[in-house]
PDB file of C-alpha atoms and ligand atoms in Angstrom:
ATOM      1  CA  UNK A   1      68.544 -39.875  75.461  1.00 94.00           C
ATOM      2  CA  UNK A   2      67.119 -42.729  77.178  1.00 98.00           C
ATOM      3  CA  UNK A   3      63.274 -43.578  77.262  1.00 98.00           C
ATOM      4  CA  UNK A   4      61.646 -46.325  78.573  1.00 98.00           C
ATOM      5  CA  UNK A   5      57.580 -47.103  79.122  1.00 98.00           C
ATOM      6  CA  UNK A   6      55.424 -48.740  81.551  1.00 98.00           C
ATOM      7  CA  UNK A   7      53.155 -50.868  79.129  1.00 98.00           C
ATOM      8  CA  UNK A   8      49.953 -52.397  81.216  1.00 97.00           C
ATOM      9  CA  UNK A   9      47.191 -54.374  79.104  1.00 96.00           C
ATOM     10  CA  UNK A  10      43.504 -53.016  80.641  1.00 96.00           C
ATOM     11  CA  UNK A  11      41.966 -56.131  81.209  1.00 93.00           C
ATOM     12  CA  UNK A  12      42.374 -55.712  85.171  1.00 93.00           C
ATOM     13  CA  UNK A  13      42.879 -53.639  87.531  1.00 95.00           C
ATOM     14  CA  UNK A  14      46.668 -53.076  89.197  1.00 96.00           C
ATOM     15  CA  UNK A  15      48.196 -53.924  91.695  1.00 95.00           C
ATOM     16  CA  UNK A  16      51.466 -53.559  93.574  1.00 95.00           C
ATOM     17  CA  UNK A  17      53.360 -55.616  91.147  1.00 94.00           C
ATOM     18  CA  UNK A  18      52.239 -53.516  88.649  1.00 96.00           C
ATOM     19  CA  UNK A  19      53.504 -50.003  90.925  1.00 97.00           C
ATOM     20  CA  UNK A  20      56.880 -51.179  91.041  1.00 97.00           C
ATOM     21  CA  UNK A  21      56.984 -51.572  87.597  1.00 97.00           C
ATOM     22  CA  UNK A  22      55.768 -48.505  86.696  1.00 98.00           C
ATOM     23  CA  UNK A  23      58.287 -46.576  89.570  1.00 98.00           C
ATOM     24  CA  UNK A  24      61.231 -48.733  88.118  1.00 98.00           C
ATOM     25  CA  UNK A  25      60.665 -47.392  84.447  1.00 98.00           C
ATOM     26  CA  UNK A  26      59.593 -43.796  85.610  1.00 98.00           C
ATOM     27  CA  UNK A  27      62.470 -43.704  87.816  1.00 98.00           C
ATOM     28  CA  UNK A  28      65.258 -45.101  85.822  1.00 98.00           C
ATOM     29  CA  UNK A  29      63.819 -42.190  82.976  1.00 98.00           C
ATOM     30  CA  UNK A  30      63.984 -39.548  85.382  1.00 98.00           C
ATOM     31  CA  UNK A  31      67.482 -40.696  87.230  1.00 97.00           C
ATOM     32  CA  UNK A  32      68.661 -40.234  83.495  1.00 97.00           C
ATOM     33  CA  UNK A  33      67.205 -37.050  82.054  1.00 98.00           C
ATOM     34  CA  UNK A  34      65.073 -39.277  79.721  1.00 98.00           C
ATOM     35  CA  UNK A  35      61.446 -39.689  78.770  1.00 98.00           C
ATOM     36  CA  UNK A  36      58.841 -42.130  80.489  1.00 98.00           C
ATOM     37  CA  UNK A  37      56.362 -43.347  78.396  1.00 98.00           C
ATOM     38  CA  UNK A  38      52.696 -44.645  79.117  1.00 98.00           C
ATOM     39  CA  UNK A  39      51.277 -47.793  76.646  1.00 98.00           C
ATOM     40  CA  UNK A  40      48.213 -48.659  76.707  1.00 97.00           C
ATOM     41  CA  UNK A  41      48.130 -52.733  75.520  1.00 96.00           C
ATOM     42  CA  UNK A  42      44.974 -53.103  74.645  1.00 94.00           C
ATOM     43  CA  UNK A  43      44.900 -54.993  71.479  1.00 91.00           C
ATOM     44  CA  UNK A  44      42.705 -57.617  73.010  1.00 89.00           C
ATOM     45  CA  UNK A  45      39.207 -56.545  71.898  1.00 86.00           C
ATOM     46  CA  UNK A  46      37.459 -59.161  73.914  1.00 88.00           C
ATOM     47  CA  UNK A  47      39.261 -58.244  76.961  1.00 90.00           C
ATOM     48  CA  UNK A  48      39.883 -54.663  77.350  1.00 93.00           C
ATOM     49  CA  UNK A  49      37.994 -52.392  78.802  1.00 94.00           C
ATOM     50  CA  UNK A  50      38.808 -48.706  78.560  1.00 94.00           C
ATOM     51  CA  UNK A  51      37.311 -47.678  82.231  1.00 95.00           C
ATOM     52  CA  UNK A  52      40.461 -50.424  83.240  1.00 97.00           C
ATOM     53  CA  UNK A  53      42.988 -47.592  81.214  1.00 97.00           C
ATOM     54  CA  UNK A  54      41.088 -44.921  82.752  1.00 97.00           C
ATOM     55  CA  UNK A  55      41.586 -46.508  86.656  1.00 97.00           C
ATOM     56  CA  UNK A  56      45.252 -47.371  85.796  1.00 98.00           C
ATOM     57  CA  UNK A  57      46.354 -43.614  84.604  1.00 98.00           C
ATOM     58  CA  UNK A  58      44.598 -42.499  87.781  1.00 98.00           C
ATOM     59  CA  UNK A  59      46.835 -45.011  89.716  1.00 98.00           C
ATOM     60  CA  UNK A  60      49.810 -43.282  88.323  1.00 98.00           C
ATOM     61  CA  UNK A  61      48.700 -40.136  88.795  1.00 98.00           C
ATOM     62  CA  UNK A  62      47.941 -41.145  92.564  1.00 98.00           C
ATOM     63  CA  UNK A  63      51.520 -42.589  92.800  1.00 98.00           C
ATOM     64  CA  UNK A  64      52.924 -39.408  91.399  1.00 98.00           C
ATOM     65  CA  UNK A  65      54.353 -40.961  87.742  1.00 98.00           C
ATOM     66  CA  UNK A  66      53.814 -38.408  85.596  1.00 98.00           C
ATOM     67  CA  UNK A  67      53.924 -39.671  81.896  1.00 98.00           C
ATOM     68  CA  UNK A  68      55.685 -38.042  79.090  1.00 98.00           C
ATOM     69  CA  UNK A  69      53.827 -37.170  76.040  1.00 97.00           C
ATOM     70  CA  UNK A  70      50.330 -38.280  75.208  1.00 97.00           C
ATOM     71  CA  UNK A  71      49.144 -41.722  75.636  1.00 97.00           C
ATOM     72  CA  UNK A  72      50.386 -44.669  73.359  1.00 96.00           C
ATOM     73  CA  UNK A  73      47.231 -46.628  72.518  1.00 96.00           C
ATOM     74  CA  UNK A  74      48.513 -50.283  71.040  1.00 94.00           C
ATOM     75  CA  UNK A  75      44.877 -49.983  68.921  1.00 92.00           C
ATOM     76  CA  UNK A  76      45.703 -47.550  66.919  1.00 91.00           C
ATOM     77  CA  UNK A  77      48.853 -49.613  66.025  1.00 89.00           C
ATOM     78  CA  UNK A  78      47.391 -52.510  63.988  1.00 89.00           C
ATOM     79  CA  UNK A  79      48.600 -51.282  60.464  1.00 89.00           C
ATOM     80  CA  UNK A  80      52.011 -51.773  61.500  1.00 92.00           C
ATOM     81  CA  UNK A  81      51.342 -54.937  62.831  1.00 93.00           C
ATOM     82  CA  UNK A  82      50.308 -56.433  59.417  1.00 92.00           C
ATOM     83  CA  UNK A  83      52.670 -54.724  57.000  1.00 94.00           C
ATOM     84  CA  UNK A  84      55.822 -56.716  59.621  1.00 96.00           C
ATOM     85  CA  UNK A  85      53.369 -60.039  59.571  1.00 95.00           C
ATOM     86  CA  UNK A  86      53.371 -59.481  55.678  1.00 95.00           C
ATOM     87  CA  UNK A  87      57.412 -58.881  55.788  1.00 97.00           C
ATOM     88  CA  UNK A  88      57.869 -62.372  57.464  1.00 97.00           C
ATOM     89  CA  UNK A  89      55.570 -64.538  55.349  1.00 96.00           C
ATOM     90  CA  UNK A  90      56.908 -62.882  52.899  1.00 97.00           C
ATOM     91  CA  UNK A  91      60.712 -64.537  53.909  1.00 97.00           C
ATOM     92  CA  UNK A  92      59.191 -67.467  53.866  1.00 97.00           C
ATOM     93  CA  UNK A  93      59.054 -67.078  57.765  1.00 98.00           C
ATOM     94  CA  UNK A  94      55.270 -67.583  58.650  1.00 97.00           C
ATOM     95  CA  UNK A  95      52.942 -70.432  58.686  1.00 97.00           C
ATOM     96  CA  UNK A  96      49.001 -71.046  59.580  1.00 97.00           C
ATOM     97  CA  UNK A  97      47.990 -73.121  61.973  1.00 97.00           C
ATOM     98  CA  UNK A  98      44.927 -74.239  63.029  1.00 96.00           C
ATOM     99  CA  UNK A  99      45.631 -76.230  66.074  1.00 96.00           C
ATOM    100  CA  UNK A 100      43.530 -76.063  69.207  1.00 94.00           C
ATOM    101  CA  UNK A 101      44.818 -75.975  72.746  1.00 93.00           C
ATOM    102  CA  UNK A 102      43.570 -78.946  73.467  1.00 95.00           C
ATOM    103  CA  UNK A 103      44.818 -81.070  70.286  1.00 95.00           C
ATOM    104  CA  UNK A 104      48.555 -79.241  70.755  1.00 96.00           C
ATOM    105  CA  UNK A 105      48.417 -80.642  74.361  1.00 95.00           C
ATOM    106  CA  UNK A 106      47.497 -84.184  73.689  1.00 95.00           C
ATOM    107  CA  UNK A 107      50.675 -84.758  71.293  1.00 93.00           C
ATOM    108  CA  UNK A 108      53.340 -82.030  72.897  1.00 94.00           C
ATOM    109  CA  UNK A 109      56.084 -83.836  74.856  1.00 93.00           C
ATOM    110  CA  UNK A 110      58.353 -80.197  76.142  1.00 94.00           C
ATOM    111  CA  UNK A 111      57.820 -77.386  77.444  1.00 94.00           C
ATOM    112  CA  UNK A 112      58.854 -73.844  76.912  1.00 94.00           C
ATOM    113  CA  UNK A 113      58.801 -70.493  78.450  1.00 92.00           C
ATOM    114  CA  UNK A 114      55.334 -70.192  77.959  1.00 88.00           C
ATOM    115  CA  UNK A 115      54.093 -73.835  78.339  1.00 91.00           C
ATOM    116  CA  UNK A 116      54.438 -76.735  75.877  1.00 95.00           C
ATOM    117  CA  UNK A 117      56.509 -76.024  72.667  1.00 96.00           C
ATOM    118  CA  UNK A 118      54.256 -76.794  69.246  1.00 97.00           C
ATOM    119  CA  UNK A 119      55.367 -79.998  67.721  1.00 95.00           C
ATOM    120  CA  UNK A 120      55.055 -78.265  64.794  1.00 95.00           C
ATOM    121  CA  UNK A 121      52.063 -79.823  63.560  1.00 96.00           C
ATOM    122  CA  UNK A 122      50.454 -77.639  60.810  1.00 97.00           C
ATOM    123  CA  UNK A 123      54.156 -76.653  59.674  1.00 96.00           C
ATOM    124  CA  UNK A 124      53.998 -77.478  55.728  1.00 90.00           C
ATOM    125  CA  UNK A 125      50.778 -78.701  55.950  1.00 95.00           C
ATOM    126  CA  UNK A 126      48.517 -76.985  53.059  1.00 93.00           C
ATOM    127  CA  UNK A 127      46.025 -74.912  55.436  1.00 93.00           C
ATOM    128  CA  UNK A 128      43.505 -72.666  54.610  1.00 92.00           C
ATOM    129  CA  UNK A 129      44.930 -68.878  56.052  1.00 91.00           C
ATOM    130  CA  UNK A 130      40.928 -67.921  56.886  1.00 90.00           C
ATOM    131  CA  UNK A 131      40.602 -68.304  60.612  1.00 87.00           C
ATOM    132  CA  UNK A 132      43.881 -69.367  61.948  1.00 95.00           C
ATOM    133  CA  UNK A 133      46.880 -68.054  63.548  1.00 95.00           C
ATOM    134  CA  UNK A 134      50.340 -67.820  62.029  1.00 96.00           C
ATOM    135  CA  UNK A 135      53.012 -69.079  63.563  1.00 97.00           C
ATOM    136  CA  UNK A 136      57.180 -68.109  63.377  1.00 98.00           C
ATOM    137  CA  UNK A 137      59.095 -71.405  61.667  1.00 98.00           C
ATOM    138  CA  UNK A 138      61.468 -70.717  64.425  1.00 98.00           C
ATOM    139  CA  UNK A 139      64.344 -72.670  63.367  1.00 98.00           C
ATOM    140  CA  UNK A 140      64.598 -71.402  59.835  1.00 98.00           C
ATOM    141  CA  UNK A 141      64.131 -67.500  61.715  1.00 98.00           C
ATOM    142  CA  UNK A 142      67.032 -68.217  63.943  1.00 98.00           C
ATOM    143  CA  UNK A 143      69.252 -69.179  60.642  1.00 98.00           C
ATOM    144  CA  UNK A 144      68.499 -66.243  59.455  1.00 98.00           C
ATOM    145  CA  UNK A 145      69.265 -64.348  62.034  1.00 98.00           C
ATOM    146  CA  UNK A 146      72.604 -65.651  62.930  1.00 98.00           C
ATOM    147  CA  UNK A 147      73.798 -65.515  66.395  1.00 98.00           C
ATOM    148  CA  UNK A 148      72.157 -62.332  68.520  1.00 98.00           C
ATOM    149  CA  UNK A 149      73.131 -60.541  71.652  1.00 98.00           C
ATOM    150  CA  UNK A 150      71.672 -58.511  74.150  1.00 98.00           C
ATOM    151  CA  UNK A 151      72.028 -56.438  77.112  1.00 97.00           C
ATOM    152  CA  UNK A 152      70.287 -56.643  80.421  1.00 96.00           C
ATOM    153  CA  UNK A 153      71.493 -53.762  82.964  1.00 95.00           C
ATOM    154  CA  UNK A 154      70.832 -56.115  85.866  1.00 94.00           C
ATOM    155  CA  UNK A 155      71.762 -60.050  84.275  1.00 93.00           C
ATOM    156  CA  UNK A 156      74.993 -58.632  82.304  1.00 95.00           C
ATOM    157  CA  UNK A 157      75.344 -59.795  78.108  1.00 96.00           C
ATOM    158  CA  UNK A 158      73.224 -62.353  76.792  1.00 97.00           C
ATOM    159  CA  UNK A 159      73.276 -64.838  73.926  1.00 97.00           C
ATOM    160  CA  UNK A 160      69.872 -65.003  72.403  1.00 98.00           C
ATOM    161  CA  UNK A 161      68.320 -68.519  72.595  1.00 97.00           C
ATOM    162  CA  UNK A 162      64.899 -67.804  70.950  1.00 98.00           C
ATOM    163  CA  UNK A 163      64.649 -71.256  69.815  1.00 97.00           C
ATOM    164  CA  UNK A 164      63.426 -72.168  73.567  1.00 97.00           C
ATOM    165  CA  UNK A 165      59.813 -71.141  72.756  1.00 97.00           C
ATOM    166  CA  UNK A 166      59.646 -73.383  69.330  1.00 97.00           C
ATOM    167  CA  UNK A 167      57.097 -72.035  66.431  1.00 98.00           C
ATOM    168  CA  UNK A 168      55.399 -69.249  68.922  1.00 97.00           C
ATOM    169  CA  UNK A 169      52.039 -67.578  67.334  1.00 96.00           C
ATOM    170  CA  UNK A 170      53.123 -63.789  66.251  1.00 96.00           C
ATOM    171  CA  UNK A 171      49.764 -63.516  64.786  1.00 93.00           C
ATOM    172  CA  UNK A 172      46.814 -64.583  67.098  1.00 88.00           C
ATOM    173  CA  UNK A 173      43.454 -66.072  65.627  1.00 82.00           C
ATOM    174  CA  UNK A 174      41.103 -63.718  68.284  1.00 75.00           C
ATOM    175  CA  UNK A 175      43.532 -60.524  68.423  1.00 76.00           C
ATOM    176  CA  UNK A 176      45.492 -58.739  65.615  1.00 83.00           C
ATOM    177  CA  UNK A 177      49.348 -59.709  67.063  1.00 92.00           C
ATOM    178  CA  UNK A 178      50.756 -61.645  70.372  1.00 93.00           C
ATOM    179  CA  UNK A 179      52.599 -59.975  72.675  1.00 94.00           C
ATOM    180  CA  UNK A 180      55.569 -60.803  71.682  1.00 96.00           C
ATOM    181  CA  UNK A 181      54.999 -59.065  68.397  1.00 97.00           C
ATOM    182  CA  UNK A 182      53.052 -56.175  69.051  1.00 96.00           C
ATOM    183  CA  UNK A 183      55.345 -55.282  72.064  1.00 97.00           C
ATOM    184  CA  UNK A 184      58.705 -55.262  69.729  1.00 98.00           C
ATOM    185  CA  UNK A 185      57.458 -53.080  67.127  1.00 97.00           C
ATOM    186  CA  UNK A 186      55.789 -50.801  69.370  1.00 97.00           C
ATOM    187  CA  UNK A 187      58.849 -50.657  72.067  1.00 98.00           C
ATOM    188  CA  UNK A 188      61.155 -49.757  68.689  1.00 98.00           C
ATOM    189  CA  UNK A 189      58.016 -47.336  67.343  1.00 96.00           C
ATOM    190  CA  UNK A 190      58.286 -45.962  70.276  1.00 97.00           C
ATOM    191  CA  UNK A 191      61.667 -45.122  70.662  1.00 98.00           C
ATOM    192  CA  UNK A 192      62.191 -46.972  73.660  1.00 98.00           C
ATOM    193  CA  UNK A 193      66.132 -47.039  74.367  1.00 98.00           C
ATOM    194  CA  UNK A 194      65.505 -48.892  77.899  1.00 98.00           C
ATOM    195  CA  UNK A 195      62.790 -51.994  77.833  1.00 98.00           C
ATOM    196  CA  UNK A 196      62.176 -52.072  81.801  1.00 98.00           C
ATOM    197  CA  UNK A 197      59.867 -55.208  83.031  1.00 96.00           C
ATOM    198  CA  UNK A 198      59.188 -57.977  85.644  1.00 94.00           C
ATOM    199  CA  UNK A 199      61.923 -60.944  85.397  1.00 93.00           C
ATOM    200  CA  UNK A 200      59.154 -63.451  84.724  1.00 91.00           C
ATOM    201  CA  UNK A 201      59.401 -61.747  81.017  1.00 94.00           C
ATOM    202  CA  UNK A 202      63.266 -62.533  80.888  1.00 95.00           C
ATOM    203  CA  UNK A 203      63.458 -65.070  78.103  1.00 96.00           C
ATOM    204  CA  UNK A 204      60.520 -62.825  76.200  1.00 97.00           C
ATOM    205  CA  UNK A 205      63.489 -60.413  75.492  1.00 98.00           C
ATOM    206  CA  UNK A 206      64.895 -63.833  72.933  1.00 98.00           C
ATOM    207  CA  UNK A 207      62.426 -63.457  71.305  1.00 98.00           C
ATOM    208  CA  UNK A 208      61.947 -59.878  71.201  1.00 98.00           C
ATOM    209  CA  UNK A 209      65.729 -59.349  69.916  1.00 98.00           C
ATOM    210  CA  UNK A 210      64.904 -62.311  66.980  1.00 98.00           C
ATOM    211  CA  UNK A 211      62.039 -60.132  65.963  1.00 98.00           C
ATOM    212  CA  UNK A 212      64.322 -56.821  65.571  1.00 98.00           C
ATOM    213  CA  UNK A 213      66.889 -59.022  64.120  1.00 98.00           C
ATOM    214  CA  UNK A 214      64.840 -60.081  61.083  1.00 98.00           C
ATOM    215  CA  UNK A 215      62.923 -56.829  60.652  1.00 98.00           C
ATOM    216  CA  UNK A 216      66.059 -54.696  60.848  1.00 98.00           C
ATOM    217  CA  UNK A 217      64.569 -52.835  64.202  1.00 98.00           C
ATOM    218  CA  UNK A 218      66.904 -50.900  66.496  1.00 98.00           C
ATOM    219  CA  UNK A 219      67.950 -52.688  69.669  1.00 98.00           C
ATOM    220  CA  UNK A 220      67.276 -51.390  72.940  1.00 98.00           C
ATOM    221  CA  UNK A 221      68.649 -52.370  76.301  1.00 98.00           C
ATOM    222  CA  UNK A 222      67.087 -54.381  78.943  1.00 98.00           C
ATOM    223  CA  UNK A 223      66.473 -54.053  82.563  1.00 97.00           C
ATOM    224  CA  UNK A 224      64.211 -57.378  84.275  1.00 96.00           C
ATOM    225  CA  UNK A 225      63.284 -56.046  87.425  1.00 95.00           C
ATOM    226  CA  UNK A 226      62.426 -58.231  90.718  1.00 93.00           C
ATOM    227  CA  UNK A 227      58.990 -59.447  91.624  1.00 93.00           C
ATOM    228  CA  UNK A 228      56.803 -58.523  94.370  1.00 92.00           C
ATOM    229  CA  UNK A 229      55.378 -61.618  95.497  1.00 91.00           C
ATOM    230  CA  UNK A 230      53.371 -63.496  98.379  1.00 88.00           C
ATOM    231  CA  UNK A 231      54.709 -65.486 101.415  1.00 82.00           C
ATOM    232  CA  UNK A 232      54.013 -68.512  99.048  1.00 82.00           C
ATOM    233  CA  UNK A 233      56.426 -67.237  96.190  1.00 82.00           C
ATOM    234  CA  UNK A 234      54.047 -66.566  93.858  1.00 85.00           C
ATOM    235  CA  UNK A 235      53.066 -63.489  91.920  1.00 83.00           C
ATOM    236  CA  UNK A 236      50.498 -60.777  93.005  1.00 82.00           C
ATOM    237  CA  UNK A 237      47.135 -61.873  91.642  1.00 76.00           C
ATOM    238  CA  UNK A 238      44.156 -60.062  91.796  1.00 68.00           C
ATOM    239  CA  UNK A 239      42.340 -63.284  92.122  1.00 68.00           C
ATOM    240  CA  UNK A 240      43.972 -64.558  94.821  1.00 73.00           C
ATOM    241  CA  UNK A 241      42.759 -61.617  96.527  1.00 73.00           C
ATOM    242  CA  UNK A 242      45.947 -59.155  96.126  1.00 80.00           C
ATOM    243  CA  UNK A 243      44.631 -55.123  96.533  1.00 87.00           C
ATOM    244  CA  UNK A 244      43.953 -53.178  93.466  1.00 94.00           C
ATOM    245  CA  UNK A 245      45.499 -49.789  93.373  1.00 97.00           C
ATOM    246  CA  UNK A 246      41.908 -48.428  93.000  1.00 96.00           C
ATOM    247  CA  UNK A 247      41.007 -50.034  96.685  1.00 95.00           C
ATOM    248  CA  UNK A 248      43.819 -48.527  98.223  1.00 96.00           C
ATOM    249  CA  UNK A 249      43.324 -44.991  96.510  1.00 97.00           C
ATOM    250  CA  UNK A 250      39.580 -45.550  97.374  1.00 96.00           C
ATOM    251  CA  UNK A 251      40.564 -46.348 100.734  1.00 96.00           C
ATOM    252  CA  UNK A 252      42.693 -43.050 101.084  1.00 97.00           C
ATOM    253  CA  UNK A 253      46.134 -44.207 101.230  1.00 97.00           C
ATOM    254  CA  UNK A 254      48.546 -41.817 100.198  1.00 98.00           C
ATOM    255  CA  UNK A 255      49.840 -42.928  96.800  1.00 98.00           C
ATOM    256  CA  UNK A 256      53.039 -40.871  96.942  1.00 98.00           C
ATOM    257  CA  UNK A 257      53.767 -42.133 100.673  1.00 98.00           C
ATOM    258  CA  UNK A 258      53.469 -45.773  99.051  1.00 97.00           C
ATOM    259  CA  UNK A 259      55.920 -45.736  95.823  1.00 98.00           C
ATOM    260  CA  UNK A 260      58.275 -44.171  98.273  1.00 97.00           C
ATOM    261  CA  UNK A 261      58.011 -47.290 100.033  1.00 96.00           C
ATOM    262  CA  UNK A 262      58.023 -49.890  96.893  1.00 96.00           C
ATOM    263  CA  UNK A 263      61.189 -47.682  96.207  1.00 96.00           C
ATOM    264  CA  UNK A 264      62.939 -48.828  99.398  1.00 93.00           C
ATOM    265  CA  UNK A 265      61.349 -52.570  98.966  1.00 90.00           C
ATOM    266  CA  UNK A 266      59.325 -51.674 101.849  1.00 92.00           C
ATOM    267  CA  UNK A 267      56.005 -53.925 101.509  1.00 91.00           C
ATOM    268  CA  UNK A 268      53.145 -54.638 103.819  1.00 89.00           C
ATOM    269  CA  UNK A 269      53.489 -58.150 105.685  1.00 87.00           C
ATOM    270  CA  UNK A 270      53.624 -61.522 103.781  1.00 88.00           C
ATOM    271  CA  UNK A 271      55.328 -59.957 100.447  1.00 91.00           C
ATOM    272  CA  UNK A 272      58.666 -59.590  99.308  1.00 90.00           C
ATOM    273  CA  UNK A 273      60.448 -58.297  96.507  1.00 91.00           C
ATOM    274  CA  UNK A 274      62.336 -61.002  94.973  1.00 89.00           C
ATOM    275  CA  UNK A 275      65.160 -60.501  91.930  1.00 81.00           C
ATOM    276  CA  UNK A 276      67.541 -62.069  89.775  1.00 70.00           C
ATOM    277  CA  UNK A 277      66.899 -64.032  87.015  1.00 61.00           C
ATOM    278  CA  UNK A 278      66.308 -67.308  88.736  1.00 53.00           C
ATOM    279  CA  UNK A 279      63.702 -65.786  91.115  1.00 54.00           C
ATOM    280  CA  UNK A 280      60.802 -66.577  88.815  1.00 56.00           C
ATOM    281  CA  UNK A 281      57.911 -68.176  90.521  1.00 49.00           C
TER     282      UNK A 281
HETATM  283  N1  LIG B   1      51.381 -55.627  78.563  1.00 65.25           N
HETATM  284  C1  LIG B   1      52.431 -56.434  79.108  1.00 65.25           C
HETATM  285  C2  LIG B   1      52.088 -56.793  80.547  1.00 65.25           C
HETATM  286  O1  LIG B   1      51.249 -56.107  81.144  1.00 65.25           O
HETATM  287  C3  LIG B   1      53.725 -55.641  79.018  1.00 65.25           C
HETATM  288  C4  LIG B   1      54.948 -56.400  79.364  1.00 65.25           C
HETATM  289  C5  LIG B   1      56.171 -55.583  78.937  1.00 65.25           C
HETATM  290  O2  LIG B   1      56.475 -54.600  79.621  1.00 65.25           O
HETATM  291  O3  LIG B   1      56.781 -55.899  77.915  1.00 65.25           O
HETATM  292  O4  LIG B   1      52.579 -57.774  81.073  1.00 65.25           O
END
């Protein structure tokens, strides 16, 4: 049976890039006779606010997703987060750092997915664990590993290149796992057969398949979805003054009326829907 999730972190309200996300994973569940999950992110203590989670399940209500099940919440998750940190370190996989942003940025020469790579500074360096992040020896992971594959519905096979990123953080100083961690072991906690999310989180899923690689989790399939964005080719963003859902439900627009639309890529004027791998802005 399939079952995928829309997974939104509470620290802001959403918007229409967010209701196509949600309608492409509730949809693709339904089309299928499978399960739609809701997951609340919200790992980030200092940014989460739970009257954010509250807004966006009335958002999906409004649209007319109806969730499966009860509500995931990513806090109550954290045990599982440090017995797979403990299972790396353990392979001789994890390292401390203590770099700042700023002292990674005045000696990194390339850039990644997600910004500069880390030169690897703290890597074998004798650093006190109190305090700092940990950080995936990514070349000695991807040995292990061996070669990967995986599936996106959309993009065809891939080879996993998770070497891209460099030494990401899997364990954050300020929050109890990234992302990229958090979101693997949850997705395969989960059950979730069918990972559905924006194309700007393409090469994530490299990363994502290392992780179930080395911690023997069962691999799902992928489906990167297009991007709503502006006339300017860039992403909705609440701060440059995109809608929230909770304006337009506050302003009475019909919720159901409006996914029907997002379903048939029909958006108000200056955005567009734009897909395929390359159409990242
Ligand atoms: N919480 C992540 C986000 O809101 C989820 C991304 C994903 O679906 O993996 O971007």
């Amino acid at each position: 049976m399939i079952r995928t999730r829309f997974a939104p972190s509470p620290n802001g309200l959403l918007h229409l890039g967010h209701a196509y996300a949600a309608i492409v994973a509730h949809d693709l569940a339904r089309y299928h006779g499978g399960e739609f999950l809701l997951r609340i992110e919200d790992i980030d203590a200092a940014r989460s606010r739970p009257e954010l989670a509250e807004a966006m399940m009335a958002d999906l209500q409004w649209l007319g997703l109806e969730w499966d099940g009860p509500v995931v919440w990513q806090s109550s998750r954290l045990g599982s987060y440090g017995a797979a940190a403990d299972r790396l370190r353990a392979m001789g996989l994890l390292y401390p750092c203590i770099c700042t942003r700023a002292e990674i940025a005045a000696v990194a020469t390339q850039h990644g997915p997600d910004g500069l790579i880390y030169p690897g500074t703290c890597r074998g360096r004798d650093i006190d664990p109190a305090g700092a992040a940990w950080r995936l020896d990514m070349a000695r992971a991807v040995e292990i590993a061996g070669p990967l594959v995986w599936e996106d519905e959309l993009a065809g096979p891939q080879t996993a290149t998770p070497e891209i990123f460099g030494d990401i953080v899997l364990l954050r100083k300020e929050a109890p796992a990234s992302y990229h961690l958090a979101a693997t072991l949850d997705d395969a906690g989960d059950g979730i057969t069918l990972v559905t999310r924006g194309a700007d989180l393409f090469a994530a899923s490299h990363v994502h398949r290392l992780l179930q690689g080395l911690l023997g989790l069962p691999v799902p399939r992928w489906h990167h979805h297009g991007l709503i964005v502006e006339g300017d080719g860039r992403k909705l963003a609440k701060r440059r003054g995109s809608p929230s859902l909770a304006d337009m439900r506050r302003d009475g627009v019909d919720g159901r009326a409006l996914a029907d639309d997002l379903r048939h890529a029909l958006l108000p004027a200056g955005l567009s829907l734009i897909t395929g791998i390359g159409c990242v802005p």
